[in-house]
Amino acid sequence: MRIPIMSGNWKMYKTPAETTAFFAKFRPLVEKSSHCEIVICPPFTNLDAAVAAVKGSNIRVGAQNIGWAKEGAFTGEISGPMILAVGASHAIIGHSERRQYFNETDETVLKRTQAALEFGLTPIVCVGELLADRESGHTEAVLAAQFQKGIAGLTEQQFAKIVIAYEPVWAIGTGKTATPEIAADTHRAIRAQVRGKFGKDAADSVRILYGGSVKPDNARILMAQPEIDGVLVGGAALDPVSFASIVNF
Ligand code: PGA
């Protein structure tokens, strides 16, 4: 049984005060949501406020990135021990916006994933193809390359602790969701990669989330696909009512 993870990525939105206000509304709406794990990933500057606001609840807090070193001369980076020290438990790694605007590569995704695991955080590792890749029929090849150069560098023990998020870049923030069939097919392809490298048990147990224009009105149909083990939500996770309705699909 793969317990679904309903996760939110706030990107570069909200102040600490707005974070506190969000959770005041959101918490009661998901108090009984025991069918899934709930993870919200605010900007680093709000981790503290978020952890305080979810104390005693079923909601977990994650970062949106993680430095690969424990500490050192890495201006602008935040390390695993720092994230752990504020009480967060997860870290998104390799989001397409980091790949697109901040030179994130499969190699650095692997380093950050290894760091998250070393310091006891659960990595949510993002993969996904561009529109041009899909239109030219290269989706599976692109995903396979991302997998081989990134996640495949983990040991079996490390792999058992990660979560994968499949986010087609053409569906992020565009209002164009992948159809449930496209998402499920692609999840199957990713799971086949996992099976090839880490074996059947690993493939059967890894949770693969879908992300890209998930909204309250399409969450149910996406979650109805047995291949989809949860969601990573951007825009619709900023509003407590809409994210709660996604969580409670
Ligand atoms: P979106 O973003 O839900 O706004 O499309 C998803 C993501 O980037 O994780």
PDB file of C-alpha atoms and ligand atoms in Angstrom:
ATOM      1  CA  MET A   1       0.000   0.000   0.000  1.00  0.00           C
ATOM      2  CA  ARG A   2       1.377   3.351  -1.024  1.00  0.00           C
ATOM      3  CA  ILE A   3       0.003   6.084   1.229  1.00  0.00           C
ATOM      4  CA  PRO A   4      -0.713   9.159  -0.912  1.00  0.00           C
ATOM      5  CA  ILE A   5       1.246  12.333  -0.337  1.00  0.00           C
ATOM      6  CA  MET A   6      -0.634  15.550  -0.995  1.00  0.00           C
ATOM      7  CA  SER A   7       2.041  18.217  -1.170  1.00  0.00           C
ATOM      8  CA  GLY A   8       2.115  21.913  -1.863  1.00  0.00           C
ATOM      9  CA  ASN A   9       4.951  23.970  -3.316  1.00  0.00           C
ATOM     10  CA  TRP A  10       4.488  27.625  -2.509  1.00  0.00           C
ATOM     11  CA  LYS A  11       7.376  28.736  -4.726  1.00  0.00           C
ATOM     12  CA  MET A  12       8.327  32.380  -4.001  1.00  0.00           C
ATOM     13  CA  TYR A  13       5.044  33.375  -2.365  1.00  0.00           C
ATOM     14  CA  LYS A  14       3.946  34.417   1.129  1.00  0.00           C
ATOM     15  CA  THR A  15       5.534  36.104   4.141  1.00  0.00           C
ATOM     16  CA  PRO A  16       5.734  34.519   7.612  1.00  0.00           C
ATOM     17  CA  ALA A  17       2.542  36.362   8.667  1.00  0.00           C
ATOM     18  CA  GLU A  18       0.728  35.087   5.559  1.00  0.00           C
ATOM     19  CA  THR A  19       2.010  31.604   6.355  1.00  0.00           C
ATOM     20  CA  THR A  20       0.517  31.708   9.843  1.00  0.00           C
ATOM     21  CA  ALA A  21      -2.772  32.995   8.428  1.00  0.00           C
ATOM     22  CA  PHE A  22      -2.849  30.183   5.839  1.00  0.00           C
ATOM     23  CA  PHE A  23      -2.454  27.451   8.443  1.00  0.00           C
ATOM     24  CA  ALA A  24      -5.077  28.975  10.759  1.00  0.00           C
ATOM     25  CA  LYS A  25      -7.604  28.358   7.961  1.00  0.00           C
ATOM     26  CA  PHE A  26      -6.087  25.179   6.525  1.00  0.00           C
ATOM     27  CA  ARG A  27      -5.554  23.118   9.677  1.00  0.00           C
ATOM     28  CA  PRO A  28      -9.180  22.597  10.655  1.00  0.00           C
ATOM     29  CA  LEU A  29     -10.036  21.654   7.056  1.00  0.00           C
ATOM     30  CA  VAL A  30      -7.619  18.710   7.006  1.00  0.00           C
ATOM     31  CA  GLU A  31      -7.741  17.680  10.640  1.00  0.00           C
ATOM     32  CA  LYS A  32      -9.544  14.427   9.742  1.00  0.00           C
ATOM     33  CA  SER A  33      -7.592  13.718   6.555  1.00  0.00           C
ATOM     34  CA  SER A  34      -5.924  10.518   7.681  1.00  0.00           C
ATOM     35  CA  HIS A  35      -5.980   8.936   4.195  1.00  0.00           C
ATOM     36  CA  CYS A  36      -2.793  10.724   3.193  1.00  0.00           C
ATOM     37  CA  GLU A  37       0.353  12.537   4.232  1.00  0.00           C
ATOM     38  CA  ILE A  38       0.243  16.313   3.849  1.00  0.00           C
ATOM     39  CA  VAL A  39       3.423  18.282   3.167  1.00  0.00           C
ATOM     40  CA  ILE A  40       3.659  22.005   2.548  1.00  0.00           C
ATOM     41  CA  CYS A  41       6.862  23.552   1.217  1.00  0.00           C
ATOM     42  CA  PRO A  42       7.031  27.304   1.815  1.00  0.00           C
ATOM     43  CA  PRO A  43      10.032  29.539   1.138  1.00  0.00           C
ATOM     44  CA  PHE A  44      12.931  29.044   3.580  1.00  0.00           C
ATOM     45  CA  THR A  45      12.085  32.278   5.403  1.00  0.00           C
ATOM     46  CA  ASN A  46       8.699  30.829   6.391  1.00  0.00           C
ATOM     47  CA  LEU A  47       9.793  27.370   7.529  1.00  0.00           C
ATOM     48  CA  ASP A  48       9.902  28.462  11.136  1.00  0.00           C
ATOM     49  CA  ALA A  49       6.420  30.019  11.054  1.00  0.00           C
ATOM     50  CA  ALA A  50       5.049  26.984   9.192  1.00  0.00           C
ATOM     51  CA  VAL A  51       6.526  24.474  11.658  1.00  0.00           C
ATOM     52  CA  ALA A  52       5.088  26.457  14.578  1.00  0.00           C
ATOM     53  CA  ALA A  53       1.690  26.644  12.892  1.00  0.00           C
ATOM     54  CA  VAL A  54       1.422  22.882  12.192  1.00  0.00           C
ATOM     55  CA  LYS A  55       2.636  21.693  15.595  1.00  0.00           C
ATOM     56  CA  GLY A  56       0.485  18.836  16.875  1.00  0.00           C
ATOM     57  CA  SER A  57      -1.220  18.346  13.491  1.00  0.00           C
ATOM     58  CA  ASN A  58      -0.892  15.803  10.666  1.00  0.00           C
ATOM     59  CA  ILE A  59       0.763  18.401   8.406  1.00  0.00           C
ATOM     60  CA  ARG A  60       4.492  18.245   7.612  1.00  0.00           C
ATOM     61  CA  VAL A  61       6.709  21.026   6.346  1.00  0.00           C
ATOM     62  CA  GLY A  62       9.363  20.856   3.639  1.00  0.00           C
ATOM     63  CA  ALA A  63      11.930  23.103   1.989  1.00  0.00           C
ATOM     64  CA  GLN A  64      12.010  23.846  -1.759  1.00  0.00           C
ATOM     65  CA  ASN A  65      15.693  23.112  -2.197  1.00  0.00           C
ATOM     66  CA  ILE A  66      18.669  21.953  -0.128  1.00  0.00           C
ATOM     67  CA  GLY A  67      22.390  22.638  -0.278  1.00  0.00           C
ATOM     68  CA  TRP A  68      24.584  19.585  -0.868  1.00  0.00           C
ATOM     69  CA  ALA A  69      27.139  20.416   1.812  1.00  0.00           C
ATOM     70  CA  LYS A  70      26.682  20.353   5.567  1.00  0.00           C
ATOM     71  CA  GLU A  71      28.038  23.893   5.875  1.00  0.00           C
ATOM     72  CA  GLY A  72      30.665  26.051   4.242  1.00  0.00           C
ATOM     73  CA  ALA A  73      31.336  28.911   1.875  1.00  0.00           C
ATOM     74  CA  PHE A  74      28.208  28.505  -0.272  1.00  0.00           C
ATOM     75  CA  THR A  75      26.576  31.935  -0.292  1.00  0.00           C
ATOM     76  CA  GLY A  76      22.820  31.742  -0.677  1.00  0.00           C
ATOM     77  CA  GLU A  77      22.527  28.016   0.076  1.00  0.00           C
ATOM     78  CA  ILE A  78      20.688  26.425   3.018  1.00  0.00           C
ATOM     79  CA  SER A  79      21.915  23.076   4.317  1.00  0.00           C
ATOM     80  CA  GLY A  80      20.139  19.914   5.412  1.00  0.00           C
ATOM     81  CA  PRO A  81      21.071  20.313   9.096  1.00  0.00           C
ATOM     82  CA  MET A  82      19.662  23.868   8.988  1.00  0.00           C
ATOM     83  CA  ILE A  83      16.396  22.694   7.476  1.00  0.00           C
ATOM     84  CA  LEU A  84      16.166  19.856   9.975  1.00  0.00           C
ATOM     85  CA  ALA A  85      16.941  22.203  12.868  1.00  0.00           C
ATOM     86  CA  VAL A  86      13.858  24.330  12.177  1.00  0.00           C
ATOM     87  CA  GLY A  87      11.707  21.196  12.233  1.00  0.00           C
ATOM     88  CA  ALA A  88      11.067  20.567   8.542  1.00  0.00           C
ATOM     89  CA  SER A  89      11.077  16.979   7.298  1.00  0.00           C
ATOM     90  CA  HIS A  90      11.078  17.095   3.483  1.00  0.00           C
ATOM     91  CA  ALA A  91      12.874  18.889   0.660  1.00  0.00           C
ATOM     92  CA  ILE A  92      11.814  19.351  -2.952  1.00  0.00           C
ATOM     93  CA  ILE A  93      14.815  18.761  -5.211  1.00  0.00           C
ATOM     94  CA  GLY A  94      15.315  19.456  -8.909  1.00  0.00           C
ATOM     95  CA  HIS A  95      12.095  21.353  -9.541  1.00  0.00           C
ATOM     96  CA  SER A  96      11.924  22.357 -13.207  1.00  0.00           C
ATOM     97  CA  GLU A  97      12.097  26.047 -12.258  1.00  0.00           C
ATOM     98  CA  ARG A  98      15.440  25.362 -10.559  1.00  0.00           C
ATOM     99  CA  ARG A  99      16.605  23.417 -13.607  1.00  0.00           C
ATOM    100  CA  GLN A 100      15.405  26.170 -15.962  1.00  0.00           C
ATOM    101  CA  TYR A 101      16.520  29.340 -14.120  1.00  0.00           C
ATOM    102  CA  PHE A 102      19.250  28.261 -11.696  1.00  0.00           C
ATOM    103  CA  ASN A 103      21.311  25.739 -13.650  1.00  0.00           C
ATOM    104  CA  GLU A 104      20.200  22.729 -11.668  1.00  0.00           C
ATOM    105  CA  THR A 105      21.405  19.563 -13.397  1.00  0.00           C
ATOM    106  CA  ASP A 106      20.807  15.858 -12.862  1.00  0.00           C
ATOM    107  CA  GLU A 107      24.243  15.717 -11.231  1.00  0.00           C
ATOM    108  CA  THR A 108      23.427  18.441  -8.686  1.00  0.00           C
ATOM    109  CA  VAL A 109      19.997  16.887  -8.139  1.00  0.00           C
ATOM    110  CA  LEU A 110      21.775  13.673  -7.146  1.00  0.00           C
ATOM    111  CA  LYS A 111      24.133  15.522  -4.786  1.00  0.00           C
ATOM    112  CA  ARG A 112      21.258  17.364  -3.112  1.00  0.00           C
ATOM    113  CA  THR A 113      19.254  14.155  -2.827  1.00  0.00           C
ATOM    114  CA  GLN A 114      22.169  12.382  -1.172  1.00  0.00           C
ATOM    115  CA  ALA A 115      22.565  15.317   1.225  1.00  0.00           C
ATOM    116  CA  ALA A 116      18.873  15.301   2.156  1.00  0.00           C
ATOM    117  CA  LEU A 117      19.094  11.587   2.934  1.00  0.00           C
ATOM    118  CA  GLU A 118      22.316  11.948   4.861  1.00  0.00           C
ATOM    119  CA  PHE A 119      20.734  14.565   7.111  1.00  0.00           C
ATOM    120  CA  GLY A 120      17.459  12.718   7.611  1.00  0.00           C
ATOM    121  CA  LEU A 121      15.122  14.634   5.301  1.00  0.00           C
ATOM    122  CA  THR A 122      12.777  13.045   2.775  1.00  0.00           C
ATOM    123  CA  PRO A 123      13.657  14.199  -0.747  1.00  0.00           C
ATOM    124  CA  ILE A 124      10.855  14.850  -3.234  1.00  0.00           C
ATOM    125  CA  VAL A 125      12.829  14.544  -6.462  1.00  0.00           C
ATOM    126  CA  CYS A 126      11.260  16.190  -9.501  1.00  0.00           C
ATOM    127  CA  VAL A 127      11.540  14.996 -13.081  1.00  0.00           C
ATOM    128  CA  GLY A 128       9.645  16.048 -16.176  1.00  0.00           C
ATOM    129  CA  GLU A 129       9.870  16.737 -19.890  1.00  0.00           C
ATOM    130  CA  LEU A 130       9.531  19.968 -21.867  1.00  0.00           C
ATOM    131  CA  LEU A 131       6.719  20.505 -24.351  1.00  0.00           C
ATOM    132  CA  ALA A 132       9.201  20.072 -27.220  1.00  0.00           C
ATOM    133  CA  ASP A 133      10.278  16.712 -25.780  1.00  0.00           C
ATOM    134  CA  ARG A 134       6.697  15.491 -25.645  1.00  0.00           C
ATOM    135  CA  GLU A 135       5.809  16.805 -29.095  1.00  0.00           C
ATOM    136  CA  SER A 136       8.848  15.170 -30.650  1.00  0.00           C
ATOM    137  CA  GLY A 137       8.105  11.845 -28.948  1.00  0.00           C
ATOM    138  CA  HIS A 138      11.101  12.032 -26.631  1.00  0.00           C
ATOM    139  CA  THR A 139       9.336  12.034 -23.276  1.00  0.00           C
ATOM    140  CA  GLU A 140      10.464   8.582 -22.200  1.00  0.00           C
ATOM    141  CA  ALA A 141      14.034   9.142 -23.352  1.00  0.00           C
ATOM    142  CA  VAL A 142      14.250  12.451 -21.474  1.00  0.00           C
ATOM    143  CA  LEU A 143      12.839  10.928 -18.305  1.00  0.00           C
ATOM    144  CA  ALA A 144      15.145   7.939 -18.620  1.00  0.00           C
ATOM    145  CA  ALA A 145      18.157  10.251 -18.953  1.00  0.00           C
ATOM    146  CA  GLN A 146      17.067  12.282 -15.914  1.00  0.00           C
ATOM    147  CA  PHE A 147      16.666   9.039 -13.997  1.00  0.00           C
ATOM    148  CA  GLN A 148      19.963   7.501 -15.101  1.00  0.00           C
ATOM    149  CA  LYS A 149      22.061  10.599 -14.431  1.00  0.00           C
ATOM    150  CA  GLY A 150      20.274  11.487 -11.204  1.00  0.00           C
ATOM    151  CA  ILE A 151      18.263   9.085  -9.075  1.00  0.00           C
ATOM    152  CA  ALA A 152      20.038   5.964 -10.401  1.00  0.00           C
ATOM    153  CA  GLY A 153      23.163   7.109  -8.553  1.00  0.00           C
ATOM    154  CA  LEU A 154      21.533   6.318  -5.210  1.00  0.00           C
ATOM    155  CA  THR A 155      22.023   3.055  -3.369  1.00  0.00           C
ATOM    156  CA  GLU A 156      19.028   0.759  -2.925  1.00  0.00           C
ATOM    157  CA  GLN A 157      18.772   1.773   0.732  1.00  0.00           C
ATOM    158  CA  GLN A 158      18.814   5.448  -0.215  1.00  0.00           C
ATOM    159  CA  PHE A 159      16.311   4.973  -3.004  1.00  0.00           C
ATOM    160  CA  ALA A 160      13.832   3.362  -0.593  1.00  0.00           C
ATOM    161  CA  LYS A 161      13.512   6.694   1.227  1.00  0.00           C
ATOM    162  CA  ILE A 162      12.792   9.046  -1.656  1.00  0.00           C
ATOM    163  CA  VAL A 163       9.617  10.299  -3.274  1.00  0.00           C
ATOM    164  CA  ILE A 164       9.513  11.071  -7.007  1.00  0.00           C
ATOM    165  CA  ALA A 165       7.412  13.874  -8.464  1.00  0.00           C
ATOM    166  CA  TYR A 166       6.603  13.723 -12.164  1.00  0.00           C
ATOM    167  CA  GLU A 167       5.927  17.239 -13.386  1.00  0.00           C
ATOM    168  CA  PRO A 168       5.622  17.771 -17.140  1.00  0.00           C
ATOM    169  CA  VAL A 169       7.080  21.252 -17.600  1.00  0.00           C
ATOM    170  CA  TRP A 170       4.347  22.178 -20.108  1.00  0.00           C
ATOM    171  CA  ALA A 171       1.718  21.600 -17.410  1.00  0.00           C
ATOM    172  CA  ILE A 172       3.267  23.731 -14.677  1.00  0.00           C
ATOM    173  CA  GLY A 173       1.439  26.989 -14.067  1.00  0.00           C
ATOM    174  CA  THR A 174      -0.145  26.805 -17.507  1.00  0.00           C
ATOM    175  CA  GLY A 175      -3.573  25.461 -16.627  1.00  0.00           C
ATOM    176  CA  LYS A 176      -2.831  22.520 -18.971  1.00  0.00           C
ATOM    177  CA  THR A 177      -2.960  19.402 -16.829  1.00  0.00           C
ATOM    178  CA  ALA A 178      -1.711  16.155 -18.259  1.00  0.00           C
ATOM    179  CA  THR A 179      -4.734  13.953 -18.855  1.00  0.00           C
ATOM    180  CA  PRO A 180      -4.995  11.229 -16.220  1.00  0.00           C
ATOM    181  CA  GLU A 181      -4.052   8.740 -18.953  1.00  0.00           C
ATOM    182  CA  ILE A 182      -0.899  10.639 -19.960  1.00  0.00           C
ATOM    183  CA  ALA A 183       0.097  11.034 -16.328  1.00  0.00           C
ATOM    184  CA  ALA A 184      -0.549   7.362 -15.546  1.00  0.00           C
ATOM    185  CA  ASP A 185       1.339   6.179 -18.657  1.00  0.00           C
ATOM    186  CA  THR A 186       4.312   8.330 -17.785  1.00  0.00           C
ATOM    187  CA  HIS A 187       4.267   7.177 -14.168  1.00  0.00           C
ATOM    188  CA  ARG A 188       4.345   3.608 -15.484  1.00  0.00           C
ATOM    189  CA  ALA A 189       7.376   4.438 -17.602  1.00  0.00           C
ATOM    190  CA  ILE A 190       9.158   5.941 -14.591  1.00  0.00           C
ATOM    191  CA  ARG A 191       8.260   2.921 -12.477  1.00  0.00           C
ATOM    192  CA  ALA A 192       9.708   0.667 -15.174  1.00  0.00           C
ATOM    193  CA  GLN A 193      12.980   2.606 -14.947  1.00  0.00           C
ATOM    194  CA  VAL A 194      12.959   2.085 -11.187  1.00  0.00           C
ATOM    195  CA  ARG A 195      12.277  -1.634 -11.631  1.00  0.00           C
ATOM    196  CA  GLY A 196      15.197  -1.958 -14.052  1.00  0.00           C
ATOM    197  CA  LYS A 197      17.616  -0.333 -11.659  1.00  0.00           C
ATOM    198  CA  PHE A 198      16.377  -1.090  -8.133  1.00  0.00           C
ATOM    199  CA  GLY A 199      14.103  -4.127  -8.599  1.00  0.00           C
ATOM    200  CA  LYS A 200      10.444  -4.935  -8.275  1.00  0.00           C
ATOM    201  CA  ASP A 201       9.976  -4.239  -4.574  1.00  0.00           C
ATOM    202  CA  ALA A 202      11.469  -0.774  -4.914  1.00  0.00           C
ATOM    203  CA  ALA A 203       9.284  -0.074  -7.957  1.00  0.00           C
ATOM    204  CA  ASP A 204       6.167  -1.278  -6.174  1.00  0.00           C
ATOM    205  CA  SER A 205       6.790   0.822  -3.101  1.00  0.00           C
ATOM    206  CA  VAL A 206       8.129   4.136  -4.422  1.00  0.00           C
ATOM    207  CA  ARG A 207       5.566   6.899  -4.411  1.00  0.00           C
ATOM    208  CA  ILE A 208       5.330   8.887  -7.624  1.00  0.00           C
ATOM    209  CA  LEU A 209       3.453  12.175  -7.326  1.00  0.00           C
ATOM    210  CA  TYR A 210       1.967  14.092 -10.235  1.00  0.00           C
ATOM    211  CA  GLY A 211       2.413  17.861 -10.498  1.00  0.00           C
ATOM    212  CA  GLY A 212       1.299  20.443 -13.042  1.00  0.00           C
ATOM    213  CA  SER A 213      -1.915  22.475 -12.817  1.00  0.00           C
ATOM    214  CA  VAL A 214      -3.517  20.229 -10.205  1.00  0.00           C
ATOM    215  CA  LYS A 215      -6.729  21.964  -9.085  1.00  0.00           C
ATOM    216  CA  PRO A 216      -9.683  21.071  -6.860  1.00  0.00           C
ATOM    217  CA  ASP A 217     -11.670  20.031  -9.945  1.00  0.00           C
ATOM    218  CA  ASN A 218      -9.126  17.595 -11.387  1.00  0.00           C
ATOM    219  CA  ALA A 219      -7.560  16.161  -8.211  1.00  0.00           C
ATOM    220  CA  ARG A 220     -10.096  13.368  -7.912  1.00  0.00           C
ATOM    221  CA  ILE A 221      -9.723  12.070 -11.449  1.00  0.00           C
ATOM    222  CA  LEU A 222      -5.927  12.188 -11.216  1.00  0.00           C
ATOM    223  CA  MET A 223      -5.951  10.428  -7.846  1.00  0.00           C
ATOM    224  CA  ALA A 224      -8.280   7.780  -9.278  1.00  0.00           C
ATOM    225  CA  GLN A 225      -5.317   6.466 -11.294  1.00  0.00           C
ATOM    226  CA  PRO A 226      -3.653   3.681  -9.314  1.00  0.00           C
ATOM    227  CA  GLU A 227      -0.298   4.835 -10.701  1.00  0.00           C
ATOM    228  CA  ILE A 228      -0.615   8.298  -9.146  1.00  0.00           C
ATOM    229  CA  ASP A 229       0.426   8.282  -5.501  1.00  0.00           C
ATOM    230  CA  GLY A 230      -0.243  11.904  -4.685  1.00  0.00           C
ATOM    231  CA  VAL A 231       0.238  15.370  -6.037  1.00  0.00           C
ATOM    232  CA  LEU A 232       2.653  18.294  -5.915  1.00  0.00           C
ATOM    233  CA  VAL A 233       0.594  21.447  -6.224  1.00  0.00           C
ATOM    234  CA  GLY A 234       1.810  24.980  -6.957  1.00  0.00           C
ATOM    235  CA  GLY A 235      -0.763  27.710  -7.539  1.00  0.00           C
ATOM    236  CA  ALA A 236      -3.729  25.933  -5.970  1.00  0.00           C
ATOM    237  CA  ALA A 237      -1.745  25.229  -2.781  1.00  0.00           C
ATOM    238  CA  LEU A 238      -1.573  28.931  -1.937  1.00  0.00           C
ATOM    239  CA  ASP A 239      -5.215  29.071  -0.970  1.00  0.00           C
ATOM    240  CA  PRO A 240      -6.217  27.078   2.137  1.00  0.00           C
ATOM    241  CA  VAL A 241      -9.688  26.183   0.882  1.00  0.00           C
ATOM    242  CA  SER A 242      -8.577  25.022  -2.555  1.00  0.00           C
ATOM    243  CA  PHE A 243      -5.612  23.047  -1.233  1.00  0.00           C
ATOM    244  CA  ALA A 244      -7.799  21.427   1.436  1.00  0.00           C
ATOM    245  CA  SER A 245     -10.256  20.371  -1.231  1.00  0.00           C
ATOM    246  CA  ILE A 246      -7.390  18.815  -3.206  1.00  0.00           C
ATOM    247  CA  VAL A 247      -6.160  17.010  -0.073  1.00  0.00           C
ATOM    248  CA  ASN A 248      -9.672  15.721   0.534  1.00  0.00           C
ATOM    249  CA  PHE A 249     -10.262  14.759  -3.107  1.00  0.00           C
TER     250      PHE A 249
HETATM  251  P1  PGA B   1       1.239  24.417 -10.603  1.00  0.00           P
HETATM  252  O1  PGA B   1       2.757  24.115 -10.147  1.00  0.00           O
HETATM  253  O2  PGA B   1       0.360  23.545  -9.741  1.00  0.00           O
HETATM  254  O3  PGA B   1       1.027  25.886 -10.331  1.00  0.00           O
HETATM  255  O4  PGA B   1       1.144  24.073 -12.033  1.00  0.00           O
HETATM  256  C1  PGA B   1       3.177  22.820  -9.836  1.00  0.00           C
HETATM  257  C2  PGA B   1       4.619  22.844  -9.422  1.00  0.00           C
HETATM  258  O5  PGA B   1       5.393  23.628  -9.967  1.00  0.00           O
HETATM  259  O6  PGA B   1       5.044  22.068  -8.509  1.00  0.00           O
END
